[in-house]
PDB file of C-alpha atoms in Angstrom:
ATOM      1  CA  UNK A   1      17.820 125.455 103.246  1.00 46.00           C
ATOM      2  CA  UNK A   2      21.626 124.157 102.728  1.00 46.00           C
ATOM      3  CA  UNK A   3      23.898 126.103 101.073  1.00 46.00           C
ATOM      4  CA  UNK A   4      25.682 122.566  99.944  1.00 45.00           C
ATOM      5  CA  UNK A   5      25.382 122.552  96.155  1.00 49.00           C
ATOM      6  CA  UNK A   6      23.493 118.981  95.269  1.00 49.00           C
ATOM      7  CA  UNK A   7      27.319 118.439  93.075  1.00 46.00           C
ATOM      8  CA  UNK A   8      29.443 118.761  96.304  1.00 45.00           C
ATOM      9  CA  UNK A   9      27.224 116.823  98.490  1.00 46.00           C
ATOM     10  CA  UNK A  10      26.876 113.697  96.138  1.00 46.00           C
ATOM     11  CA  UNK A  11      29.347 111.285  96.458  1.00 48.00           C
ATOM     12  CA  UNK A  12      31.467 110.526  93.504  1.00 46.00           C
ATOM     13  CA  UNK A  13      30.977 107.324  91.769  1.00 47.00           C
ATOM     14  CA  UNK A  14      33.251 104.866  91.520  1.00 48.00           C
ATOM     15  CA  UNK A  15      35.914 104.762  88.640  1.00 46.00           C
ATOM     16  CA  UNK A  16      35.521 108.279  87.814  1.00 48.00           C
ATOM     17  CA  UNK A  17      38.475 109.262  89.275  1.00 47.00           C
ATOM     18  CA  UNK A  18      37.299 112.525  90.734  1.00 47.00           C
ATOM     19  CA  UNK A  19      36.906 111.243  94.410  1.00 44.00           C
ATOM     20  CA  UNK A  20      40.414 111.712  96.771  1.00 49.00           C
ATOM     21  CA  UNK A  21      40.988 107.803  96.915  1.00 51.00           C
ATOM     22  CA  UNK A  22      39.892 107.201  93.658  1.00 51.00           C
ATOM     23  CA  UNK A  23      43.023 109.065  91.701  1.00 54.00           C
ATOM     24  CA  UNK A  24      44.327 107.247  88.749  1.00 53.00           C
ATOM     25  CA  UNK A  25      48.101 106.448  89.474  1.00 49.00           C
ATOM     26  CA  UNK A  26      50.383 108.512  87.680  1.00 47.00           C
ATOM     27  CA  UNK A  27      52.081 106.073  85.157  1.00 50.00           C
ATOM     28  CA  UNK A  28      55.993 105.529  86.038  1.00 47.00           C
ATOM     29  CA  UNK A  29      58.581 107.073  83.847  1.00 51.00           C
ATOM     30  CA  UNK A  30      59.817 104.524  81.211  1.00 57.00           C
ATOM     31  CA  UNK A  31      63.340 102.799  81.709  1.00 58.00           C
ATOM     32  CA  UNK A  32      66.387 104.424  80.432  1.00 63.00           C
ATOM     33  CA  UNK A  33      67.882 102.986  77.261  1.00 73.00           C
ATOM     34  CA  UNK A  34      71.084 101.392  77.674  1.00 71.00           C
ATOM     35  CA  UNK A  35      73.263 104.057  75.589  1.00 75.00           C
ATOM     36  CA  UNK A  36      72.110 106.897  77.569  1.00 80.00           C
ATOM     37  CA  UNK A  37      72.140 105.438  80.844  1.00 78.00           C
ATOM     38  CA  UNK A  38      75.621 104.114  80.166  1.00 78.00           C
ATOM     39  CA  UNK A  39      76.933 107.565  79.256  1.00 81.00           C
ATOM     40  CA  UNK A  40      75.287 109.156  82.475  1.00 80.00           C
ATOM     41  CA  UNK A  41      76.604 106.488  84.417  1.00 81.00           C
ATOM     42  CA  UNK A  42      80.221 107.129  82.676  1.00 83.00           C
ATOM     43  CA  UNK A  43      80.220 110.948  83.284  1.00 84.00           C
ATOM     44  CA  UNK A  44      79.372 110.537  86.840  1.00 79.00           C
ATOM     45  CA  UNK A  45      81.826 108.135  87.658  1.00 76.00           C
ATOM     46  CA  UNK A  46      84.701 109.783  85.458  1.00 76.00           C
ATOM     47  CA  UNK A  47      83.794 113.251  87.697  1.00 73.00           C
ATOM     48  CA  UNK A  48      83.889 110.998  91.027  1.00 68.00           C
ATOM     49  CA  UNK A  49      87.047 109.430  90.459  1.00 61.00           C
ATOM     50  CA  UNK A  50      88.918 111.986  88.754  1.00 62.00           C
ATOM     51  CA  UNK A  51      90.294 113.630  92.155  1.00 62.00           C
ATOM     52  CA  UNK A  52      90.363 110.414  94.303  1.00 60.00           C
ATOM     53  CA  UNK A  53      92.056 108.338  91.723  1.00 62.00           C
ATOM     54  CA  UNK A  54      94.641 110.241  89.702  1.00 70.00           C
ATOM     55  CA  UNK A  55      97.242 110.045  92.656  1.00 76.00           C
ATOM     56  CA  UNK A  56      96.791 106.296  92.502  1.00 73.00           C
ATOM     57  CA  UNK A  57      97.418 106.385  88.583  1.00 76.00           C
ATOM     58  CA  UNK A  58     100.803 108.359  89.386  1.00 82.00           C
ATOM     59  CA  UNK A  59     101.416 105.024  91.805  1.00 83.00           C
ATOM     60  CA  UNK A  60     100.688 102.957  89.159  1.00 84.00           C
ATOM     61  CA  UNK A  61     102.930 104.430  86.579  1.00 88.00           C
ATOM     62  CA  UNK A  62     105.589 104.861  89.056  1.00 89.00           C
ATOM     63  CA  UNK A  63     105.447 101.493  90.087  1.00 89.00           C
ATOM     64  CA  UNK A  64     105.772  99.773  86.431  1.00 91.00           C
ATOM     65  CA  UNK A  65     108.190 102.096  85.277  1.00 92.00           C
ATOM     66  CA  UNK A  66     110.354 101.329  88.363  1.00 92.00           C
ATOM     67  CA  UNK A  67     109.593  97.221  87.773  1.00 91.00           C
ATOM     68  CA  UNK A  68     110.933  97.923  83.896  1.00 92.00           C
ATOM     69  CA  UNK A  69     114.346  99.801  85.465  1.00 91.00           C
ATOM     70  CA  UNK A  70     114.932  96.952  87.971  1.00 89.00           C
ATOM     71  CA  UNK A  71     114.542  94.198  85.205  1.00 88.00           C
ATOM     72  CA  UNK A  72     116.978  96.420  83.075  1.00 86.00           C
ATOM     73  CA  UNK A  73     119.816  94.674  85.048  1.00 81.00           C
ATOM     74  CA  UNK A  74     118.408  91.433  84.083  1.00 82.00           C
ATOM     75  CA  UNK A  75     117.285  91.498  80.852  1.00 82.00           C
ATOM     76  CA  UNK A  76     119.441  92.921  77.874  1.00 76.00           C
ATOM     77  CA  UNK A  77     116.754  93.200  74.933  1.00 74.00           C
ATOM     78  CA  UNK A  78     115.077  90.711  72.540  1.00 82.00           C
ATOM     79  CA  UNK A  79     111.735  88.775  73.213  1.00 83.00           C
ATOM     80  CA  UNK A  80     112.217  89.036  77.120  1.00 87.00           C
ATOM     81  CA  UNK A  81     112.668  92.967  77.075  1.00 90.00           C
ATOM     82  CA  UNK A  82     109.557  93.210  74.833  1.00 92.00           C
ATOM     83  CA  UNK A  83     107.425  91.048  77.505  1.00 91.00           C
ATOM     84  CA  UNK A  84     108.860  93.128  80.043  1.00 92.00           C
ATOM     85  CA  UNK A  85     107.671  96.130  78.751  1.00 93.00           C
ATOM     86  CA  UNK A  86     104.543  94.968  77.338  1.00 93.00           C
ATOM     87  CA  UNK A  87     103.962  93.611  80.814  1.00 92.00           C
ATOM     88  CA  UNK A  88     105.013  96.550  82.732  1.00 93.00           C
ATOM     89  CA  UNK A  89     102.441  98.768  80.205  1.00 93.00           C
ATOM     90  CA  UNK A  90      99.626  96.394  81.031  1.00 92.00           C
ATOM     91  CA  UNK A  91     100.379  96.158  84.570  1.00 92.00           C
ATOM     92  CA  UNK A  92      98.909  99.986  85.220  1.00 91.00           C
ATOM     93  CA  UNK A  93      95.631  99.080  83.508  1.00 90.00           C
ATOM     94  CA  UNK A  94      95.789  95.685  85.697  1.00 89.00           C
ATOM     95  CA  UNK A  95      96.607  98.428  88.910  1.00 88.00           C
ATOM     96  CA  UNK A  96      93.417 100.407  88.096  1.00 84.00           C
ATOM     97  CA  UNK A  97      90.760  98.459  86.145  1.00 85.00           C
ATOM     98  CA  UNK A  98      91.386  95.344  88.293  1.00 87.00           C
ATOM     99  CA  UNK A  99      92.538  96.397  91.644  1.00 87.00           C
ATOM    100  CA  UNK A 100      90.727  99.919  92.376  1.00 86.00           C
ATOM    101  CA  UNK A 101      87.529  98.643  90.440  1.00 88.00           C
ATOM    102  CA  UNK A 102      87.299  95.608  92.789  1.00 90.00           C
ATOM    103  CA  UNK A 103      87.731  97.342  95.773  1.00 89.00           C
ATOM    104  CA  UNK A 104      85.282 100.142  94.772  1.00 87.00           C
ATOM    105  CA  UNK A 105      82.441  97.874  94.305  1.00 88.00           C
ATOM    106  CA  UNK A 106      83.273  96.024  97.256  1.00 89.00           C
ATOM    107  CA  UNK A 107      82.921  98.990  99.075  1.00 87.00           C
ATOM    108  CA  UNK A 108      79.781 100.086  97.201  1.00 85.00           C
ATOM    109  CA  UNK A 109      78.237  96.657  98.061  1.00 85.00           C
ATOM    110  CA  UNK A 110      79.407  96.993 101.770  1.00 82.00           C
ATOM    111  CA  UNK A 111      77.739 100.594 102.438  1.00 79.00           C
ATOM    112  CA  UNK A 112      74.679  99.861 100.473  1.00 78.00           C
ATOM    113  CA  UNK A 113      75.320 102.161  97.521  1.00 75.00           C
ATOM    114  CA  UNK A 114      74.065  99.362  95.175  1.00 77.00           C
ATOM    115  CA  UNK A 115      70.248 100.474  96.940  1.00 74.00           C
ATOM    116  CA  UNK A 116      70.953 103.808  95.469  1.00 75.00           C
ATOM    117  CA  UNK A 117      71.748 102.238  91.946  1.00 74.00           C
ATOM    118  CA  UNK A 118      68.693  99.674  92.212  1.00 73.00           C
ATOM    119  CA  UNK A 119      66.254 102.474  92.999  1.00 76.00           C
ATOM    120  CA  UNK A 120      67.248 104.488  89.474  1.00 73.00           C
ATOM    121  CA  UNK A 121      65.719 102.765  86.074  1.00 76.00           C
ATOM    122  CA  UNK A 122      69.241 102.317  84.380  1.00 77.00           C
ATOM    123  CA  UNK A 123      70.048  99.006  83.178  1.00 80.00           C
ATOM    124  CA  UNK A 124      72.290  96.902  85.381  1.00 80.00           C
ATOM    125  CA  UNK A 125      74.628  96.722  82.418  1.00 81.00           C
ATOM    126  CA  UNK A 126      74.913 100.361  82.284  1.00 84.00           C
ATOM    127  CA  UNK A 127      76.063 100.759  85.566  1.00 84.00           C
ATOM    128  CA  UNK A 128      78.582  98.023  85.207  1.00 85.00           C
ATOM    129  CA  UNK A 129      80.015  99.482  81.958  1.00 86.00           C
ATOM    130  CA  UNK A 130      80.076 102.740  83.092  1.00 86.00           C
ATOM    131  CA  UNK A 131      82.051 102.276  85.788  1.00 84.00           C
ATOM    132  CA  UNK A 132      84.410  99.845  84.167  1.00 84.00           C
ATOM    133  CA  UNK A 133      84.629 102.260  81.418  1.00 85.00           C
ATOM    134  CA  UNK A 134      85.531 105.183  83.924  1.00 84.00           C
ATOM    135  CA  UNK A 135      87.657 103.512  85.675  1.00 81.00           C
ATOM    136  CA  UNK A 136      89.782 102.188  82.350  1.00 80.00           C
ATOM    137  CA  UNK A 137      90.004 105.563  81.279  1.00 82.00           C
ATOM    138  CA  UNK A 138      92.289 106.540  83.701  1.00 81.00           C
ATOM    139  CA  UNK A 139      94.626 103.995  82.784  1.00 85.00           C
ATOM    140  CA  UNK A 140      95.568 105.512  79.304  1.00 88.00           C
ATOM    141  CA  UNK A 141      98.156 108.124  80.163  1.00 88.00           C
ATOM    142  CA  UNK A 142      99.825 105.810  82.189  1.00 90.00           C
ATOM    143  CA  UNK A 143      99.964 102.949  80.100  1.00 92.00           C
ATOM    144  CA  UNK A 144     101.438 105.190  77.007  1.00 93.00           C
ATOM    145  CA  UNK A 145     104.113 106.743  79.405  1.00 93.00           C
ATOM    146  CA  UNK A 146     105.279 103.420  80.621  1.00 94.00           C
ATOM    147  CA  UNK A 147     105.342 101.986  76.992  1.00 94.00           C
ATOM    148  CA  UNK A 148     107.275 104.793  76.160  1.00 94.00           C
ATOM    149  CA  UNK A 149     109.606 104.873  78.693  1.00 94.00           C
ATOM    150  CA  UNK A 150     109.958 101.193  78.249  1.00 93.00           C
ATOM    151  CA  UNK A 151     110.912 101.690  74.642  1.00 91.00           C
ATOM    152  CA  UNK A 152     113.697 103.992  75.283  1.00 92.00           C
ATOM    153  CA  UNK A 153     114.779 102.054  78.223  1.00 92.00           C
ATOM    154  CA  UNK A 154     115.634  98.884  76.072  1.00 91.00           C
ATOM    155  CA  UNK A 155     115.877 100.553  72.928  1.00 90.00           C
ATOM    156  CA  UNK A 156     112.962  98.910  71.243  1.00 91.00           C
ATOM    157  CA  UNK A 157     111.629 100.106  67.977  1.00 89.00           C
ATOM    158  CA  UNK A 158     108.473 101.990  68.705  1.00 89.00           C
ATOM    159  CA  UNK A 159     107.011 102.424  65.023  1.00 89.00           C
ATOM    160  CA  UNK A 160     103.922  99.818  66.033  1.00 91.00           C
ATOM    161  CA  UNK A 161     103.190 101.541  69.310  1.00 91.00           C
ATOM    162  CA  UNK A 162      99.790 102.518  67.806  1.00 93.00           C
ATOM    163  CA  UNK A 163      98.683  99.090  68.842  1.00 94.00           C
ATOM    164  CA  UNK A 164      98.006  99.902  72.038  1.00 93.00           C
ATOM    165  CA  UNK A 165      95.114 101.983  70.943  1.00 92.00           C
ATOM    166  CA  UNK A 166      93.308  98.449  70.966  1.00 93.00           C
ATOM    167  CA  UNK A 167      95.248  96.807  73.889  1.00 93.00           C
ATOM    168  CA  UNK A 168      94.424  99.364  76.452  1.00 92.00           C
ATOM    169  CA  UNK A 169      90.436  99.276  75.732  1.00 90.00           C
ATOM    170  CA  UNK A 170      90.364  95.559  75.124  1.00 91.00           C
ATOM    171  CA  UNK A 171      92.634  94.723  78.423  1.00 91.00           C
ATOM    172  CA  UNK A 172      90.881  97.178  80.398  1.00 89.00           C
ATOM    173  CA  UNK A 173      87.296  96.093  79.642  1.00 88.00           C
ATOM    174  CA  UNK A 174      88.650  92.510  80.379  1.00 89.00           C
ATOM    175  CA  UNK A 175      90.028  93.395  83.577  1.00 90.00           C
ATOM    176  CA  UNK A 176      87.383  95.797  85.017  1.00 89.00           C
ATOM    177  CA  UNK A 177      84.791  93.221  84.044  1.00 89.00           C
ATOM    178  CA  UNK A 178      87.097  90.384  86.656  1.00 91.00           C
ATOM    179  CA  UNK A 179      87.718  93.199  88.913  1.00 91.00           C
ATOM    180  CA  UNK A 180      83.959  94.030  89.231  1.00 90.00           C
ATOM    181  CA  UNK A 181      82.680  90.921  89.510  1.00 92.00           C
ATOM    182  CA  UNK A 182      85.065  90.502  92.590  1.00 92.00           C
ATOM    183  CA  UNK A 183      84.196  93.182  94.195  1.00 91.00           C
ATOM    184  CA  UNK A 184      80.030  92.037  93.920  1.00 90.00           C
ATOM    185  CA  UNK A 185      80.904  88.635  94.681  1.00 91.00           C
ATOM    186  CA  UNK A 186      82.879  89.034  97.504  1.00 90.00           C
ATOM    187  CA  UNK A 187      80.871  88.642 100.705  1.00 87.00           C
ATOM    188  CA  UNK A 188      82.901  91.301 102.793  1.00 89.00           C
ATOM    189  CA  UNK A 189      84.605  94.642 101.861  1.00 89.00           C
ATOM    190  CA  UNK A 190      88.180  93.496 102.790  1.00 91.00           C
ATOM    191  CA  UNK A 191      88.104  89.891 101.184  1.00 92.00           C
ATOM    192  CA  UNK A 192      87.176  92.146  97.887  1.00 90.00           C
ATOM    193  CA  UNK A 193      90.118  93.878  98.430  1.00 90.00           C
ATOM    194  CA  UNK A 194      92.400  91.197  98.844  1.00 92.00           C
ATOM    195  CA  UNK A 195      91.217  89.602  95.423  1.00 91.00           C
ATOM    196  CA  UNK A 196      91.891  92.691  94.096  1.00 89.00           C
ATOM    197  CA  UNK A 197      95.544  92.768  95.142  1.00 89.00           C
ATOM    198  CA  UNK A 198      95.871  89.129  94.479  1.00 90.00           C
ATOM    199  CA  UNK A 199      94.577  89.672  90.875  1.00 87.00           C
ATOM    200  CA  UNK A 200      96.862  92.770  90.446  1.00 86.00           C
ATOM    201  CA  UNK A 201      99.957  90.251  91.852  1.00 87.00           C
ATOM    202  CA  UNK A 202      99.171  87.778  89.035  1.00 87.00           C
ATOM    203  CA  UNK A 203      99.026  90.561  86.367  1.00 86.00           C
ATOM    204  CA  UNK A 204     102.306  91.422  87.419  1.00 84.00           C
ATOM    205  CA  UNK A 205     104.292  88.206  88.144  1.00 83.00           C
ATOM    206  CA  UNK A 206     102.676  86.648  85.159  1.00 84.00           C
ATOM    207  CA  UNK A 207     102.502  89.515  82.640  1.00 82.00           C
ATOM    208  CA  UNK A 208     106.013  91.306  83.287  1.00 84.00           C
ATOM    209  CA  UNK A 209     108.176  88.287  83.775  1.00 79.00           C
ATOM    210  CA  UNK A 210     108.922  86.526  79.945  1.00 77.00           C
ATOM    211  CA  UNK A 211     107.547  83.208  79.936  1.00 76.00           C
ATOM    212  CA  UNK A 212     110.892  81.448  78.727  1.00 70.00           C
ATOM    213  CA  UNK A 213     111.863  78.541  81.027  1.00 70.00           C
ATOM    214  CA  UNK A 214     108.935  79.017  83.352  1.00 74.00           C
ATOM    215  CA  UNK A 215     107.301  75.863  84.961  1.00 77.00           C
ATOM    216  CA  UNK A 216     104.128  74.126  82.848  1.00 80.00           C
ATOM    217  CA  UNK A 217     101.668  75.152  85.727  1.00 84.00           C
ATOM    218  CA  UNK A 218     102.815  78.978  85.217  1.00 82.00           C
ATOM    219  CA  UNK A 219     101.835  78.867  81.277  1.00 80.00           C
ATOM    220  CA  UNK A 220      98.651  77.567  82.241  1.00 84.00           C
ATOM    221  CA  UNK A 221      97.940  80.053  85.000  1.00 84.00           C
ATOM    222  CA  UNK A 222      99.217  82.816  82.100  1.00 85.00           C
ATOM    223  CA  UNK A 223      96.892  81.373  79.315  1.00 84.00           C
ATOM    224  CA  UNK A 224      93.514  81.946  82.213  1.00 85.00           C
ATOM    225  CA  UNK A 225      94.871  85.553  82.751  1.00 86.00           C
ATOM    226  CA  UNK A 226      92.836  87.878  80.900  1.00 83.00           C
ATOM    227  CA  UNK A 227      95.652  90.497  80.316  1.00 86.00           C
ATOM    228  CA  UNK A 228      97.955  87.956  78.809  1.00 89.00           C
ATOM    229  CA  UNK A 229      96.582  88.380  75.375  1.00 91.00           C
ATOM    230  CA  UNK A 230      96.927  92.019  75.399  1.00 92.00           C
ATOM    231  CA  UNK A 231     100.533  91.615  76.717  1.00 92.00           C
ATOM    232  CA  UNK A 232     101.150  89.319  73.779  1.00 92.00           C
ATOM    233  CA  UNK A 233      99.750  91.360  71.352  1.00 93.00           C
ATOM    234  CA  UNK A 234     101.717  94.485  72.183  1.00 93.00           C
ATOM    235  CA  UNK A 235     104.601  91.980  72.687  1.00 93.00           C
ATOM    236  CA  UNK A 236     104.356  91.482  69.117  1.00 92.00           C
ATOM    237  CA  UNK A 237     104.222  94.858  67.845  1.00 92.00           C
ATOM    238  CA  UNK A 238     107.593  95.732  69.198  1.00 91.00           C
ATOM    239  CA  UNK A 239     108.845  93.488  66.854  1.00 88.00           C
ATOM    240  CA  UNK A 240     110.477  94.964  63.636  1.00 84.00           C
ATOM    241  CA  UNK A 241     108.482  92.746  61.331  1.00 88.00           C
ATOM    242  CA  UNK A 242     105.301  91.897  63.650  1.00 90.00           C
ATOM    243  CA  UNK A 243     103.039  89.237  62.932  1.00 92.00           C
ATOM    244  CA  UNK A 244     100.019  90.735  62.286  1.00 94.00           C
ATOM    245  CA  UNK A 245      97.719  87.712  62.497  1.00 95.00           C
ATOM    246  CA  UNK A 246      98.763  86.753  65.712  1.00 94.00           C
ATOM    247  CA  UNK A 247      98.325  90.480  66.937  1.00 94.00           C
ATOM    248  CA  UNK A 248      94.739  90.034  65.561  1.00 94.00           C
ATOM    249  CA  UNK A 249      94.226  86.775  67.399  1.00 94.00           C
ATOM    250  CA  UNK A 250      95.292  87.998  70.449  1.00 93.00           C
ATOM    251  CA  UNK A 251      93.270  91.192  70.247  1.00 94.00           C
ATOM    252  CA  UNK A 252      89.987  89.005  69.531  1.00 94.00           C
ATOM    253  CA  UNK A 253      90.780  86.772  72.600  1.00 93.00           C
ATOM    254  CA  UNK A 254      90.802  89.456  74.472  1.00 91.00           C
ATOM    255  CA  UNK A 255      87.986  91.044  73.503  1.00 92.00           C
ATOM    256  CA  UNK A 256      85.924  87.839  73.638  1.00 94.00           C
ATOM    257  CA  UNK A 257      87.094  87.471  77.462  1.00 91.00           C
ATOM    258  CA  UNK A 258      86.359  91.178  78.068  1.00 90.00           C
ATOM    259  CA  UNK A 259      82.702  90.267  77.113  1.00 92.00           C
ATOM    260  CA  UNK A 260      82.651  87.277  79.396  1.00 93.00           C
ATOM    261  CA  UNK A 261      83.741  89.097  82.005  1.00 91.00           C
ATOM    262  CA  UNK A 262      81.506  92.006  81.699  1.00 90.00           C
ATOM    263  CA  UNK A 263      78.744  89.871  81.343  1.00 91.00           C
ATOM    264  CA  UNK A 264      79.684  87.861  84.616  1.00 92.00           C
ATOM    265  CA  UNK A 265      79.881  91.567  86.259  1.00 90.00           C
ATOM    266  CA  UNK A 266      76.478  92.374  85.268  1.00 89.00           C
ATOM    267  CA  UNK A 267      75.199  88.704  86.440  1.00 91.00           C
ATOM    268  CA  UNK A 268      77.121  89.364  90.014  1.00 90.00           C
ATOM    269  CA  UNK A 269      75.525  92.909  90.175  1.00 87.00           C
ATOM    270  CA  UNK A 270      71.953  91.517  89.598  1.00 86.00           C
ATOM    271  CA  UNK A 271      72.708  89.246  91.984  1.00 85.00           C
ATOM    272  CA  UNK A 272      74.075  91.786  94.859  1.00 83.00           C
ATOM    273  CA  UNK A 273      71.425  94.333  94.295  1.00 76.00           C
ATOM    274  CA  UNK A 274      68.537  91.801  94.844  1.00 73.00           C
ATOM    275  CA  UNK A 275      69.957  91.000  98.299  1.00 68.00           C
TER     276      UNK A 275
END
């Protein structure tokens, strides 16, 4: 006489889900929405970069202030002084948002870090925007300190310095997108570092030096550099009576370039993560 119940001895019918090989697959977690994922990536990047990047931010600030002190012996005042101060302030943004971000994404790609992000249920745009926003956030104290020091050094009117509140995020978005795209598209980490350094050098030469008397080729190169329009807007704000229409136009162009560069960086992230 068998002691096994008939129910246990009978095979499970197909499709019932009661057999060991017939268990229904667990549903996958829904993909995270853009804004919550963006906030999570931003907080993670901010906490990660807080210790590693703050010393470099001091270096960027001291570098920009040193450049203004050096240019003080050449430029007395007027429009040229406004260009020097504006270019040095935006240079802090270029050092962090373009140079360091290109190095970060180049290192992330070389070390396999993109594979980790690719397994997370977050949109690619959240990864790029979160990292770009975190790096750009570190530029705020240095850019403000540089603008204040330059205003005192060249005796510029600073009543409209609040324009920095628009120049920093818009220039940071444009330069961060460019830096992320360079780091993600570079075939090797060393090339990403080189591209970031060259981009920062271009921001230094084309942003800090006054445009008057430059060759036509240099003027065309300035028009192609994303940070130029942020420098132009900040330069106009140092005037006694700023042309607010032109300030708004410069900021609008800077915002449009920022959207394009971040879109290109998102495409570059998808391309690099798929390899």
